[in-house]
Amino acid sequence: MILVLKSVIGACLVAFIGIVFGLLYKGIDRKLHAHMQMRVGPPVTQPFKDVRKLFLKENLVPENAVDWVFNLMPVISLVSVISILLYVPMGVDPILSTKGDLILVLYLLMLPAVCMILGGFASSSPYATVGAQREMVMMISYEFPLAVTIIAIVWRLSKIYSASNIFTLQFIAAHPLWNNVGVFGVIGLAILLAVLLIVTPIELSKIPFDVPEAETEIAGGLLAEYSGKNLGMFYISDAVKTVVMASIVVALFFPYNISQYFSFPQYVDYVIDFAFFLFKAFVVIFVSVTVVRTSFARLKIDQIAHMLWVPVTITSIIGLLLLYLDTVF
Amino acid sequence: MSKKTTYTLPIGPIHPALKEPVAFEFETDGERIINVDFHVGHVHRGIEWIGMHRNPVQILYIAERICGICNICHPIAFCRAVENAAGIEVPERADYIRVIMAELERIHSHILWAGVAAHEIGFDTVLHLSWAMREKVLDLIEYLTGNRITKAIMAVGGVRRDITENQYPTINNALNYYKENLDTIKSVFLDDKSIQMRAKNCGILTKEDALKLCAVGPTTRASGVKKDVRVDQAYCAYGDLNIDYMTPDLLTGEVNGDVYDRIVVRLLEVEQSIDLIEQCIDMLPAGDIMAEPKIPKLLAMLKKVEGDGIGRAEAPRGEVIHYVKLKAGDAPFTWKVRAPTYNNLLPWVPMLLGEEVADIPIVAASTDPCLSCTNRAIVIKGNKREVLDNEALHRMSVEKTRRLAL
C-alpha cells in the first residue's frame, strides 16, 4: 500500500518537478544565451508562457499524415522522459529502482528521439522526412560513446563492490567512483566526463547538433508539421530531457551531497540536497548546452556522424582503457 | 542494382532560409542534391512601369526603393543614366560625396550579410555580434544624410547634402571603430573551426562557370574573376582613388570559389571601403555639390531632353545597370533596371549541384541575393503564370530593341 502510494504521489511529484525545472532551466538557458550574445533576451518565465500558449492553440494534423501515430508520439515522448526521472536520483533516492535500471534509462532516453522520428515520418512533410533521417543517423552515432561511458563506470564499480544492484543509478550515486580510483582512473573518468558532456547536447539536439530540426535548413524538420498541444508536449519533453541528461551526468560523476556538513533535521537535509542537485544540474546544462550552443555554428550531419564515430568514440574507448589500466596497477 | 529513388524537396517561396521569396525545387538522394531548379517572380512590383509615369526627379525616389540595402547604388546608376542622357556635368565634390556614400553602403551591406550568413549556419552569436557592429555605420549614415536606411541623398546632377569639415571627427571615429573591430570579426569568420567546416569547399563556383554565367560582384571576384565596375569603368571619383580588385588570394593566397572565399572577399571589401572613404575625405575638393540646385529649372531642362543614357555602378552585390531613354515631356520613354542578383541567380545551379541539403541556406545566401530588386517581369495569362524560354525571351528583346529604335 505504502509502495503504491509512494509511486503514485512520487511519480506525480517527480513529473511536476521535472516539468517545472525543465522549463525553468530552458528559460535560464535562453536568458544566459541572450546575455552572451549581447541581447536582453526573453524573461526567465518565457518557456512557461510558450507552453501555456501552445496548449491553447489548435492542433493541426496535415492531410496526408497518419493521424493516430502523429498524435500519439508526443504523448509517448513525454511519458518516456518523465519515467526516466523516476529512476534518477535527484539529491534524494529515486522512487523506482530495479536491478538494471541504467540499461532501462539508456533505452528510455532513446524513446523521445524515436517518437520524434515516427511522428516526423507520419507527418508526411518532406522537411520532417529529412529531419527524421538525420535524427536516425544521430542516434546510431551517439549511442555507442554513451553506452561505453556508462558501461565503463559500472564495470569499474563492479571491480570494487559486489552488490547485486550495481547497475542502478542509485548505487552509482551512492558510491562516487572518484574516491576509489588511482591516477589512471581519475584521468579516465575525466575523459569519460568530457565524452558525456559532448554527447549531452547531441542527445538533446541543441546547436551545433540541432540538424534534425535545423531551422534555417529544413524549417524545424521533425517538428515542421507539429502545432498546438502536440508541439507543446514535444516542447515539454525536450525540457524534461534536458533535466534528465543533466541528472544522469550528475549521478554518474558528481553525486556528492553537502547535507552531511550541516546538522539540520532530516527534512531540511532533503531540501538542501535537492537544491544542491538543482545547482549541479544547472552547471551541467550551462556548460554543455548554453555555452556550446553560443559558441559554435551548426554542423552538417556527415560531420557530426564522423565526429561521433571517430574522435568521440576513440576518446571514450581510451577512457575505458584507462579505467582498465587502473585496475591492473 | 535497383535504381536509387530520389525525392523532391521544395524550398521556398517562403522558407526560413530565404530572406526573400524564390522557389527552389531540389531533387535529392538522401542528403545529396542531384538536380536544382528555381523560379523567381514572386515579388514583382512593376517598379519600371511606375517610373515610366513620373518625371526623372520623381523616379529617383522610386529608384531608391528598388532595394532596401542598395539605396545608394541604384540612385547613382539612375542619376548617371539621366546625366548621361542630358549631358549634365556633375561637380567634382558631389562625385566624391557619392563615393563616400556608396562605400558606407557597402560597409553596411557586407556586415549585414555577414550576420545573415552566420544565421544561415546556425551561428546566432555571430549574427548578433555583426549586427551590433553594423549599428555604428548606420549611425554614421544617419549623421551624414539624416536617414538610417533610405538615405535620400542623391540628386540628378549631384548630391543633396554636403559633408562639412566639422563632421570629419565623427566620420573618423566611426571608421576607426571599424578598423579596430574588423579584426575581431575577421578572426571570428576566418579562424573559427565550425565556420570553416561549413564554408570551406562548399558551394564552389569555378572561374569558368563564373565567366560563362556572367556572375558579378563579390560572387565572381571570389571565383578569381577580376571584375569590378569601380575599377573597370571608374565612375564618379573612383578614377582618382587607389583601388584594386578584391580577390580572396590577397588574404589566403588561393582562389577556391567556395563560400569561404566569398566571406573573405566581402571582409576585404569592408576594409577597402574604409580606406576609400579615408582617401575621399583627404582629397575632397571644394566646390558645388549640385550642377543645378534649382529643381524646377533642372526639371524644365530634363523635359526638353531627347536621347538615352546608361548608368553603371558597383553595388555591394555586383554591377547594377540603369538605362533611361528620355523623350520630350514629363515621363521617360523607358527605364530599364538590371540588378546584380539577376546575374547571380544562375550561378546557384553549379554551386548547389552535388552539395548537401544542409548547404542550401548558406550557399543560397552566399551570393547575397536581393530578389525583390531582381524581379522585373511576370507573365500571367488568364490566371496562369507562364514561363518564357530562351528563344521567346530573345525574340521579345529584339522586338523591344526595335521599338526603342536603338
XYZ file of C-alpha atoms in Angstrom, chain A residues 33 36-39 126-127 129-130 133-134 207 211 215-220 293-303, chain B residues 7-12 15-17 31 119-125 128-129 132 192 194-195 197-198 356-359 361:
60
model
C 22.395 32.621 -24.105
C 26.249 36.087 -24.040
C 25.064 37.426 -27.396
C 24.721 40.966 -26.044
C 20.933 40.714 -26.114
C 9.470 16.368 -46.810
C 11.237 18.520 -44.214
C 11.393 13.207 -43.557
C 14.826 14.756 -43.975
C 16.647 10.576 -41.452
C 19.116 12.891 -39.779
C 23.138 23.736 -31.696
C 20.467 19.151 -37.559
C 15.511 25.921 -38.561
C 17.234 27.607 -41.492
C 17.705 24.391 -43.458
C 14.600 22.279 -43.064
C 12.320 24.698 -41.245
C 12.078 22.840 -37.973
C 25.250 26.485 -28.421
C 26.539 30.018 -28.072
C 29.965 29.301 -29.433
C 29.531 27.026 -32.446
C 27.873 27.022 -35.835
C 25.566 24.188 -36.777
C 27.464 21.227 -38.202
C 26.388 19.062 -41.076
C 25.070 15.586 -40.436
C 28.044 13.830 -42.029
C 30.413 15.951 -39.953
C 12.638 12.645 -53.800
C 11.789 16.269 -54.335
C 12.439 18.774 -51.614
C 10.719 22.082 -52.188
C 12.353 25.082 -50.570
C 10.517 28.329 -50.875
C 11.162 29.400 -46.082
C 13.264 30.412 -43.075
C 16.458 30.013 -45.112
C 21.174 14.463 -48.321
C 22.477 32.862 -39.023
C 22.095 30.526 -42.001
C 24.639 28.148 -40.495
C 23.042 28.422 -37.071
C 25.679 30.696 -35.554
C 23.402 33.275 -33.992
C 26.096 34.641 -31.711
C 24.266 39.425 -33.090
C 27.933 40.372 -32.985
C 25.802 45.156 -33.282
C 36.600 29.717 -36.361
C 32.987 25.459 -37.121
C 32.546 28.210 -39.715
C 33.797 23.330 -41.557
C 30.638 24.773 -43.058
C 24.142 18.556 -49.266
C 20.706 19.736 -48.186
C 22.391 21.358 -45.190
C 24.410 23.564 -47.532
C 20.863 28.075 -46.942
